XYZ file of C-alpha atoms in Angstrom:
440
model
C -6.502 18.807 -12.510
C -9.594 16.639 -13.681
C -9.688 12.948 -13.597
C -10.245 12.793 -16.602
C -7.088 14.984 -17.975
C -4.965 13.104 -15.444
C -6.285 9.547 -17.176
C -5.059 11.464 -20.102
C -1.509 12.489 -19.639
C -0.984 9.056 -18.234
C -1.952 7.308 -21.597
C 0.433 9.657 -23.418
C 3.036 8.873 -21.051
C 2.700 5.011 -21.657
C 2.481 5.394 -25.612
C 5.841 7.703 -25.142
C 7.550 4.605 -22.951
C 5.968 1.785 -25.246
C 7.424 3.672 -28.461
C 10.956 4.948 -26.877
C 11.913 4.138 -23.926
C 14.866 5.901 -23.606
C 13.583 9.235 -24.848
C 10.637 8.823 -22.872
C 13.089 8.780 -20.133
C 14.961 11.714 -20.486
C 11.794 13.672 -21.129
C 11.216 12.127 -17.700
C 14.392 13.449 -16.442
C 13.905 16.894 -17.868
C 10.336 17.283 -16.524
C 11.691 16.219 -12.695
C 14.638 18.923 -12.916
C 12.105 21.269 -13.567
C 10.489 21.181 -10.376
C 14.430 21.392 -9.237
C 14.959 24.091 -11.174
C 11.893 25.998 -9.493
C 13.178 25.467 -6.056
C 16.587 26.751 -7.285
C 15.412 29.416 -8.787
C 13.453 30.553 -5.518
C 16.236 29.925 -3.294
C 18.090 32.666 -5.391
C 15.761 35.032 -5.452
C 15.182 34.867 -1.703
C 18.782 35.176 -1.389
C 18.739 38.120 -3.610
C 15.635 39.802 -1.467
C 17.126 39.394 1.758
C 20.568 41.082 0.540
C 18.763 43.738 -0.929
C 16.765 44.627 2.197
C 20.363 43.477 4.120
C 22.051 46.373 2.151
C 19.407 49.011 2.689
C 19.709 48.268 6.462
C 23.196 48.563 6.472
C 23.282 51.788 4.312
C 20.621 53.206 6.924
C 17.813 53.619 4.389
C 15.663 51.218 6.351
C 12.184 51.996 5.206
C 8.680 49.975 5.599
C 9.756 48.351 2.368
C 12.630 47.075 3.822
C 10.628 45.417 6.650
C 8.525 43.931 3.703
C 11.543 42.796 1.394
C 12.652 40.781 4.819
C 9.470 39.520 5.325
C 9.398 38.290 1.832
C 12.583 36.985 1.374
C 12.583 35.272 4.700
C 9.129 33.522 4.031
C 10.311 32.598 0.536
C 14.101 31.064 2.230
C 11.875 28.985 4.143
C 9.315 27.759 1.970
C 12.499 26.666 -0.060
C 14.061 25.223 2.741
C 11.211 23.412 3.451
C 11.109 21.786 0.069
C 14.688 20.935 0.181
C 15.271 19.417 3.285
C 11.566 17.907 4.011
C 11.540 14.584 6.245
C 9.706 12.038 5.425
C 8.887 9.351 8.035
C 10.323 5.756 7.749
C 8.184 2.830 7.542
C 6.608 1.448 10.615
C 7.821 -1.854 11.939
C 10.126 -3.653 14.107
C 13.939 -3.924 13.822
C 16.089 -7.117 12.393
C 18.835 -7.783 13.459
C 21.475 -10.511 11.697
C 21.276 -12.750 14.801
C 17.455 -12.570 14.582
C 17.352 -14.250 11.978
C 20.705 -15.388 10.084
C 19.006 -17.476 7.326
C 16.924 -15.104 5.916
C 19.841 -12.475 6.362
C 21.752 -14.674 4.332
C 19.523 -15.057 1.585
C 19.118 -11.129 1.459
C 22.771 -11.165 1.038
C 22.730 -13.414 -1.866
C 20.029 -12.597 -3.661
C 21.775 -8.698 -3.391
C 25.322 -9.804 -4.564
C 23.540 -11.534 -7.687
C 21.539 -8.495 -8.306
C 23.991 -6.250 -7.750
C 22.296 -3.896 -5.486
C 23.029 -1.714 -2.827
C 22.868 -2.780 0.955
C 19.739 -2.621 2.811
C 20.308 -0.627 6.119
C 17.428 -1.805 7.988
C 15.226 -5.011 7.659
C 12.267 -4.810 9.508
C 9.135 -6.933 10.198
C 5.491 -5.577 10.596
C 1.689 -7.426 10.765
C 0.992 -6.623 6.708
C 0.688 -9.470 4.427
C 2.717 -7.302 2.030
C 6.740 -6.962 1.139
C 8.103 -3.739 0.359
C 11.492 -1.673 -0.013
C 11.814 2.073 0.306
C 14.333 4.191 -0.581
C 13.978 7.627 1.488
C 15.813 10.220 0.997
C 17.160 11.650 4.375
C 16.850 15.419 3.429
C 13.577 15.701 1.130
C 14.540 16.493 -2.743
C 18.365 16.512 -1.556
C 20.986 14.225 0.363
C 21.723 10.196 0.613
C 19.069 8.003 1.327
C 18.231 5.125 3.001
C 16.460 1.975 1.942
C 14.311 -0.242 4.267
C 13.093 -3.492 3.740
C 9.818 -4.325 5.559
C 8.472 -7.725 5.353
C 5.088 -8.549 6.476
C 4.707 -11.611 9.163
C 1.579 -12.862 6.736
C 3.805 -13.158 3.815
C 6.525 -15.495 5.382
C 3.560 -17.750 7.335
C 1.748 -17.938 3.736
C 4.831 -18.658 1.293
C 7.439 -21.231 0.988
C 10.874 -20.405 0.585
C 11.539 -20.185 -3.039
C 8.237 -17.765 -3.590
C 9.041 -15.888 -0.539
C 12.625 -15.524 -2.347
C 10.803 -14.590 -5.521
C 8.909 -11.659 -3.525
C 12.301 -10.557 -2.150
C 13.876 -10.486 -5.580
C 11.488 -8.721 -7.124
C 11.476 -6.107 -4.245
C 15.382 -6.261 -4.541
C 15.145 -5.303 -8.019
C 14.130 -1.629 -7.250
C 17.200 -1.142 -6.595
C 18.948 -2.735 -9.355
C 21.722 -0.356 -11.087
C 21.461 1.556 -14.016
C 17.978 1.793 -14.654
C 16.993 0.777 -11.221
C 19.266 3.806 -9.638
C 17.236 6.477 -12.094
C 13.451 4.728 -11.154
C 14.811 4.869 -7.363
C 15.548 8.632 -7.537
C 12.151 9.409 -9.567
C 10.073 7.386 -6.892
C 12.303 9.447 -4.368
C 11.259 12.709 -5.832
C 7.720 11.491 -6.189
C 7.438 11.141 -2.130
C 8.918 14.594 -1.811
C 6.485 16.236 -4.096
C 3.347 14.335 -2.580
C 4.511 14.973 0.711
C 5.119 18.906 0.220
C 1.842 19.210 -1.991
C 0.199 17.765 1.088
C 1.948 19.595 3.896
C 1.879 23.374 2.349
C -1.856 23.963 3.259
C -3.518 27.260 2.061
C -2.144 30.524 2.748
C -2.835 33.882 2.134
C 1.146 34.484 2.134
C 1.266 35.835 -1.302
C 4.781 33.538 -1.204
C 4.034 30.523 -0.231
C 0.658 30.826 -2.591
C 3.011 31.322 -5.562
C 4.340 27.976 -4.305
C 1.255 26.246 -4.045
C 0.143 27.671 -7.894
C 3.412 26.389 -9.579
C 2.371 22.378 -7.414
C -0.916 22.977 -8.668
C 0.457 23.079 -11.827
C 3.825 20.801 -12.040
C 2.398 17.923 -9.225
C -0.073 16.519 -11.032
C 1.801 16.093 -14.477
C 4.765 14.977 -12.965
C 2.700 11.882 -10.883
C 1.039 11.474 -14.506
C 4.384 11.669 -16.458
C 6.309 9.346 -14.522
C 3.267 6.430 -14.199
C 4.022 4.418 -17.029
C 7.752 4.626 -15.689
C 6.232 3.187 -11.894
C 4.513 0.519 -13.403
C 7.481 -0.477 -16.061
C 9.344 -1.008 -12.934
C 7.063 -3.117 -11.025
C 7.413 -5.582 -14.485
C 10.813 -5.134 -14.823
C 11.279 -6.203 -10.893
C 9.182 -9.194 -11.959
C 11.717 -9.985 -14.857
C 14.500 -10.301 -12.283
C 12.672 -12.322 -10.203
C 11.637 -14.683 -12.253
C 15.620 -14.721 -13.575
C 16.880 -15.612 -9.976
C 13.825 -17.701 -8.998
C 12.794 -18.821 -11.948
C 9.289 -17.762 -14.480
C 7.223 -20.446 -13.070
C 8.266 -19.512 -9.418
C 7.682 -15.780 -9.574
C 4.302 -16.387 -11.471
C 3.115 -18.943 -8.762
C 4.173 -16.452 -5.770
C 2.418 -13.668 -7.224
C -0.626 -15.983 -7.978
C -0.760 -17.086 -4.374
C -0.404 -14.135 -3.198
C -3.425 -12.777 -4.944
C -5.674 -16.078 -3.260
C -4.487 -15.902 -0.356
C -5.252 -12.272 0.079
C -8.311 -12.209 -0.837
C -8.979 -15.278 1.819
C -7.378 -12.906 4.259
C -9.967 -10.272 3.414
C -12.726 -12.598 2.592
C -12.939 -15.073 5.372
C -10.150 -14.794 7.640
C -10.840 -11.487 9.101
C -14.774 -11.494 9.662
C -14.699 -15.168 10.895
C -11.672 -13.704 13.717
C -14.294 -10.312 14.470
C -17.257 -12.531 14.775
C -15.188 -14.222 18.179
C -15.798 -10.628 19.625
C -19.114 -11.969 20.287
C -18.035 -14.068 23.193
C -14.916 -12.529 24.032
C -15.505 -9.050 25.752
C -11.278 -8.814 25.604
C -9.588 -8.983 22.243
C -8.005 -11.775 20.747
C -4.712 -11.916 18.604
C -5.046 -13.089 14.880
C -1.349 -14.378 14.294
C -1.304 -16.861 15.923
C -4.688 -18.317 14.604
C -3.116 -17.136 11.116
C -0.268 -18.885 11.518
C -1.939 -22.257 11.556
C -4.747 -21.552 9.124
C -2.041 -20.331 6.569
C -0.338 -23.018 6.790
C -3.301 -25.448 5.417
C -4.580 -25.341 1.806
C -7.253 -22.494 1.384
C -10.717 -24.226 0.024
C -10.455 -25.374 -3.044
C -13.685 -23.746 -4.535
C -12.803 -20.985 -2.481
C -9.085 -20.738 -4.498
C -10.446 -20.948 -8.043
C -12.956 -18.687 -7.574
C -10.395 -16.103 -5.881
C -7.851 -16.644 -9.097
C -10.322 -16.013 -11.381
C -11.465 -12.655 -9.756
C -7.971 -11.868 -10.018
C -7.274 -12.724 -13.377
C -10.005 -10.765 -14.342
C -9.454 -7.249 -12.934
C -8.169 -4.802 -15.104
C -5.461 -2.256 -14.559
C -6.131 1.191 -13.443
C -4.108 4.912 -12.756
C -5.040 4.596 -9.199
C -2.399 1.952 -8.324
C 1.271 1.605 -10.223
C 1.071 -2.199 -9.610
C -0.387 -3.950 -12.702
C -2.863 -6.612 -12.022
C -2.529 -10.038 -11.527
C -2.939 -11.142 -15.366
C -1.047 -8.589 -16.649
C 2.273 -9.134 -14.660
C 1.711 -13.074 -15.537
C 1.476 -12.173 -19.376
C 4.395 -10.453 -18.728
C 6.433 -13.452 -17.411
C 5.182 -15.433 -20.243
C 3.231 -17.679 -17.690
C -0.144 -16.440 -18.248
C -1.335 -20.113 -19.311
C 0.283 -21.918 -16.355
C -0.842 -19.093 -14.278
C -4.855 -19.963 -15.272
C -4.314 -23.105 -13.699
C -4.217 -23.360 -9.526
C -0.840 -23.757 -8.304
C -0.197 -25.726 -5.108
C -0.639 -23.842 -2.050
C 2.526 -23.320 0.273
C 2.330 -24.300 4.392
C 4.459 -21.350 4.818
C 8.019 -22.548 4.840
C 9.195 -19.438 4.471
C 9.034 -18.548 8.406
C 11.705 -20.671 9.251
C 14.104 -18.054 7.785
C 13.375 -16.158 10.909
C 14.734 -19.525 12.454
C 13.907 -20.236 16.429
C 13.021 -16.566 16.864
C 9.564 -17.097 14.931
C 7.162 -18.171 17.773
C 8.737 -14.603 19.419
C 7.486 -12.715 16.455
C 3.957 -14.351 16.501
C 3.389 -13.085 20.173
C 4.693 -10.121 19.537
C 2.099 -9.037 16.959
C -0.720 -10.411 18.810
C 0.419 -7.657 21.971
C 0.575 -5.048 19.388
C -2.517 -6.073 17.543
C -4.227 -6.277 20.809
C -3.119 -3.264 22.431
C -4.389 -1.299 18.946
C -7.599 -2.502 18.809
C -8.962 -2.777 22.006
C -11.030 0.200 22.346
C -12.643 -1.232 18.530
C -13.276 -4.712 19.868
C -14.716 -3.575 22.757
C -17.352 -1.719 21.047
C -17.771 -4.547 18.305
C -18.658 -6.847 21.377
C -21.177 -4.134 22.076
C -22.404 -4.531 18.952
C -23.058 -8.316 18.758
C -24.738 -8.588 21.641
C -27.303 -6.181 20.617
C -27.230 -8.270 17.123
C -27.588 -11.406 19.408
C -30.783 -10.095 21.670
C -32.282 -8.720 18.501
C -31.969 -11.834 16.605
C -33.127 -13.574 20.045
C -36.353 -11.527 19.328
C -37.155 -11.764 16.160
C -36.745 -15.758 16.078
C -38.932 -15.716 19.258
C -41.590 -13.728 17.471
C -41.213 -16.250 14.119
C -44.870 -17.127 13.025
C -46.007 -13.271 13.580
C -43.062 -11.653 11.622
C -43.823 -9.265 9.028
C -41.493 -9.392 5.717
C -39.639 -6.329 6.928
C -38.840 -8.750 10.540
C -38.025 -11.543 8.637
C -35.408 -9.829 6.298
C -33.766 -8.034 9.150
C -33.752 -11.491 11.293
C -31.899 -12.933 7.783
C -29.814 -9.958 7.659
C -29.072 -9.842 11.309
C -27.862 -13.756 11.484
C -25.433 -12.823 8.388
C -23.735 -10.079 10.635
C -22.818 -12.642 13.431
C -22.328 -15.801 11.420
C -21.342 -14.610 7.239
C -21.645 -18.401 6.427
C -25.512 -18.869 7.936
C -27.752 -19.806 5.871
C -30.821 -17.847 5.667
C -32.554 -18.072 2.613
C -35.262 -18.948 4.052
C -35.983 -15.904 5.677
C -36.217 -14.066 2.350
C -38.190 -16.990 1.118
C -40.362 -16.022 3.924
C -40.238 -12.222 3.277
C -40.681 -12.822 -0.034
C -44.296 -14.904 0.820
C -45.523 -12.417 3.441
C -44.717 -9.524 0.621
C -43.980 -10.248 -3.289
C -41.539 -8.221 -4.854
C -40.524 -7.004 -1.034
C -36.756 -5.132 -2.727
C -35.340 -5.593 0.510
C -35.525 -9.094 0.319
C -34.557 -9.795 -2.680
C -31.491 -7.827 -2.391
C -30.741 -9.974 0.288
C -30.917 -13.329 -2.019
């Protein structure tokens, strides 16, 4: 399918939500038991295929036809099989127990008696700044499921308690009833689908190609059918948090979050790569995290960060609406305009004692994964560092082509330098010189 007609069905299915919900939902409903219905339908008929050719064996007319009506059926049984009963990995990260952490066990427990959920059977902990809570089935489009809460180490050194609370509410409220149950089982079906549309492959098995038409077909309108429902229940997990937590809570987590994200990916991460150039081993970022997360972000740095946020505009690529949109939706799209304070991460002390444990323990892993990649960066550096060494040693003769790679250069081991100059200089050795000027 096109972008374009994908774009397409997804604005239809948002008018249909927007003008009835509840039919729009059943049309939902009807459109998933389809793809059901398909894998019922050729579980029978492979059934059906292999009893034929089962008959015709034991009747002793066993012909070449009945070699092909086993091959057939056989493929078909477990292409279906394959569909029904497809695993889908859990989550990665580590284990909680309840004496891990008993506080924020606790407050799991509360927030999921108010909501009235269903228990979580595993909390775990990994190095994302990110929450989330899946709901796998354990036997692909079939079976019980399991739901796993993963909370990123980030997220509780950057919050305080009542936003971190806020972010587990509003991960909580997947799960809610009613509703909730009926979203969980669509997002359910949506991993099966995108996971079999992935795995399947081509084949020249005339079978399993029949298969691979009808996802042609049914995957892409189902993933553009049930957006609008996706996104209505990322606000609608927002509504309940900002119930438990309170509006003005929820809107200032998810506000904070955005800022201190984007200082994660902005300035956290290349100023903790540029150490590579003195350190030939690797270095662990949590704990360095841990006490730069816990300080206010620049000022400057946070206003200009919210108002990127605030302006970025919702897409199909990503069921979570943007920042402004999910504060407009809380009704705290004026407070949100306006910096909230920033958290010194309160929020770890739910993992109680246990938290400087954690905080090593990423660093190993963190180290252990990138250590090859560091290696190589430190590499890299140094042959930044002579070059630069060069070039500045070399000044008054530099041509504008030297002086914009020496400016360029010095930005690759320090982002903060300052070197207009150099494309001041560029600029005076060669007017108009593009390079140059992209560089100012």
């Amino acid at each position: 399918m096109e972008k374009a007609d994908f774009i397409h069905l997804v604005r239809l299915s948002e008018k249909a939500s927007a003008e009835d919900s509840a039919g729009y939902r059943r049309s939902v409903a009807v459109f998933a038991a389809l793809g059901y219905l398909w894998v019922a339908g050729c579980l029978a008929l492979a059934i059906l295929i292999l009893a034929v050719a089962l008959s015709s064996t034991v009747s002793l007319h066993f012909r070449f036809g009945t070699a092909l009506q086993f091959l057939m059926g056989g493929t078909l049984l477990l292409t279906t099989l394959r569909a029904l009963w497809l695993p889908l990995d859990p989550p990665e990260g580590v284990k909680l127990q309840p004496k891990d952490a008993p506080a924020l066990f606790e407050a799991l427990e509360r927030i999921r008696r108010k909501i009235k959920g269903p228990p979580i059977d595993c909390v775990q902990i990994d190095g994302s700044f990110n929450a989330s809570i899946t709901q796998l089935p354990r036997f692909g489009l079939l079976g019980g499921t399991t739901n796993y809460l993963t909370i990123g180490l980030p997220i509780l050194m950057a919050l305080d308690k009542a936003r971190f609370l806020a972010v587990m509410s509003h991960e909580y409220g997947h799960l809610r009833g009613g509703h909730g149950r009926f979203s969980a089982w669509i997002y359910r079906t949506r991993l099966s689908w995108t996971k079999l549309e992935h795995g399947l492959g081509d084949s020249a098995n005339i079978v399993t190609a029949a298969t691979q038409a009808f996802l042609r077909w049914y995957f892409p309108r189902f993933m553009a059918k049930t957006f609008a429902m996706a996104r209505q229940d990322e606000y609608e997990a927002d509504r309940i948090a900002g119930k438990l937590l309170g509006r003005e809570v929820a809107g200032a987590a998810l506000t904070e979050i955005a800022i201190k994200g984007r200082w994660l990916q902005d300035e956290f991460w290349p100023q903790h790569w540029s150490a590579a150039l003195h350190s030939f081993s690797p270095v662990g970022p949590f704990a360095a995290m841990r006490t730069l997360l816990t300080k206010s972000v620049n000022l400057d740095y946070a206003k200009e960060a919210l108002r990127q946020s605030l302006s970025e505009i919702s897409d199909v690529v990503d069921t979570h609406p943007v920042l402004r949109d999910r504060l407009e939706a809380l009704d705290v799209l004026h407070a949100g305009r306006q910096l909230p304070y920033l958290s010194s991460g309160a929020a770890l002390e739910l993992l109680g004692a246990g938290a400087g444990k954690w905080v090593a323990h990423f660093d190993r892993e963190w180290i252990r994964d990138n250590a090859v990649d560091w290696k190589q960066h430190h590499n890299y550096l140094r042959r930044v560092q002579a070059r630069v060494a060069e070039l500045q040693a070399s000044l008054p003769r530099n041509n504008a082509k030297e002086m914009t790679q020496l400016g360029d250069l010095q930005l690759r081991l320090n982002a903060k330098a300052n070197v207009l100059s150099c494309y001041e200089r560029a600029l005076q050795l060669s007017s108009g010189y593009a390079k140059a000027l992209y560089g100012m």
